[in-house]
C-alpha positions as a printed Julia matrix, in Angstrom:
171×3 Matrix{Float64}:
  -4.4    10.83  65.6
  -4.13    7.45  67.62
  -5.31    3.97  66.55
  -6.91    1.01  68.37
  -7.1    -2.36  67.29
  -5.71   -3.19  64.01
  -5.32    0.26  62.43
  -4.02    3.93  62.32
  -5.54    7.19  62.15
  -8.66    8.71  61.18
  -8.54   10.44  57.84
  -8.5    14.1   57.62
  -7.2    17.05  55.23
  -3.91   15.86  55.4
  -4.21   11.93  54.27
  -2.48   10.87  51.65
  -1.89    7.67  49.54
   0.96    6.6   47.8
   0.92    3.17  45.61
   3.73    1.73  43.86
   3.52   -1.29  41.42
   6.71   -3.08  40.87
   5.51   -6.29  39.64
   5.69   -5.67  36.25
   9.35   -6.09  35.09
   8.91   -3.42  32.34
   7.78   -0.71  34.38
   7.55    0.77  37.76
   4.63    2.99  38.84
   4.46    5.46  41.59
   1.28    7.55  42.37
   0.62   10.02  44.98
  -3.24   10.21  45.79
  -5.57   12.38  48.04
  -8.73   10.7   49.37
 -10.49   10.99  46.04
  -7.83   11.45  43.05
  -4.24   11.08  41.98
  -2.46   14.1   42.57
  -0.51   15.34  39.96
   1.95   18.2   40.59
   1.78   19.21  36.95
  -1.93   20.07  36.91
  -1.56   22.92  39.35
  -2.95   21.26  42.3
  -0.95   22.75  45.05
  -0.65   20.23  47.88
   1.55   18.92  50.51
   1.5    15.37  49.51
   4.39   15.26  46.7
   6.73   17.63  48.71
   6.41   15.11  51.74
   6.88   12.08  49.32
  10.05   13.92  47.8
  11.32   15.03  51.37
  11.35   11.6   52.64
  12.53    9.87  49.23
   9.1     7.82  49.51
   9.3     6.52  45.95
  12.81    5.42  46.34
  12.4     3.82  49.45
   9.21    2.0   47.92
  11.21    1.01  45.07
  14.17   -0.31  47.19
  12.27   -2.21  49.99
  12.24   -6.02  49.74
   8.82   -6.24  50.77
   7.65   -4.59  47.58
   9.44   -7.48  45.53
   6.61   -9.8   45.46
   3.73   -7.32  46.1
   2.55   -3.98  45.13
   0.94   -2.07  47.91
  -0.76    1.26  48.4
   0.23    2.82  51.59
  -2.16    5.33  53.09
  -0.9     7.85  55.6
  -1.36   10.89  57.68
   0.99   13.86  56.97
   1.6    15.86  60.25
   4.07   18.86  60.83
   4.44   22.59  60.07
   1.51   24.05  58.25
  -0.6    20.96  58.6
  -3.63   21.78  60.95
  -1.9    24.75  62.61
   0.89   21.8   63.44
  -1.14   20.67  66.23
   1.13   17.91  67.22
   4.03   20.39  67.21
   6.15   18.59  64.87
   9.45   20.25  63.82
   9.43   18.7   60.33
   6.86   17.23  58.0
   6.12   13.36  58.91
   4.31   10.53  57.38
   2.44    8.38  59.62
   1.28    4.87  58.12
  -2.29    4.12  58.97
  -3.23    1.7   56.4
  -1.54   -0.61  53.81
  -3.39   -2.27  51.03
  -2.16   -5.22  49.07
  -2.98   -4.66  45.28
  -2.02   -7.78  44.04
  -4.26  -10.03  46.7
  -6.9    -6.91  46.75
  -6.96   -7.06  50.52
  -6.13   -4.8   53.35
  -2.95   -5.49  55.16
  -2.86   -7.08  58.83
  -1.57   -4.54  61.58
   1.75   -6.87  61.35
   2.05   -6.51  57.59
   1.37   -2.73  58.05
   3.98   -2.2   60.63
   6.63   -4.51  58.31
   6.01   -2.1   55.46
   6.35    1.01  57.24
   9.61   -0.24  58.86
  10.59   -1.33  55.35
  10.03    2.23  54.13
  11.51    3.76  57.54
   8.4     5.9   58.23
   6.6     5.62  61.62
   2.88    4.34  61.95
   0.05    6.39  63.65
   0.3     5.31  67.17
  -1.34    2.18  67.98
  -3.05    1.99  71.37
  -3.98   -1.8   71.46
  -4.11   -4.63  68.94
  -6.6    -6.44  70.91
  -9.49   -3.97  71.14
 -13.0    -5.61  70.69
 -16.21   -3.68  69.62
 -19.72   -4.46  70.98
 -22.16   -5.79  68.84
 -23.47   -3.32  66.3
 -26.47   -1.62  67.6
 -28.14    1.7   67.92
 -28.08    1.68  71.61
 -27.32    5.07  73.05
 -25.33    3.46  75.89
 -22.92    1.6   73.39
 -22.38    4.91  71.42
 -21.55    6.68  74.56
 -19.11    4.07  75.17
 -17.44    4.24  72.12
 -17.31    8.14  71.95
 -15.62    7.95  75.57
 -13.19    5.22  74.65
 -12.08    7.82  71.88
 -11.62   10.68  74.16
  -8.23   11.33  75.14
  -4.86   12.77  74.52
  -2.95   12.2   71.44
   0.41   10.0   71.81
   2.1    12.0   69.04
   1.65   15.14  71.26
   0.31   14.39  75.07
  -0.79   18.1   75.07
  -3.15   17.67  72.27
  -6.77   16.02  72.31
  -6.75   13.39  69.77
  -8.83   13.68  66.7
 -10.5    10.33  67.23
  -9.63    6.62  67.43
 -10.4     4.05  64.29
 -11.05    0.52  65.22
 -10.79   -2.03  62.36
């Protein structure tokens, strides 16, 4: 998935969220979630999120990153690689690509610069960012406007040039 303006990829079946809360000195919390619920490997729900988090030591990276000393963040990302959507991006290993970060303490979505900084602190990639200065036309039901947006989303993925991108997200 590719991104325009301030964001990352459109969510799909392999989108995951990890949240860490390190603001409380007495305890640290780490959650891995699907779009709709916390994914607990003990409940028999077999999914790729925990293996990927373990593979890249995401919890340890989140706990060690200095950016988390003053804030708690939820990190949303796209998992790509073998056994994910027939490995359409031809990756050799499972990878996490961040497309959104939410500041839990301030109750706001992080800016693109903050998202990129958090991803860098975690040593994970972001989804491809096509531009940080895209502007959308005013919202209308005009067929020409919709056609322009659909045409703008059409193209090849920056992750694998022979693969048609799933879409583009503007925010």
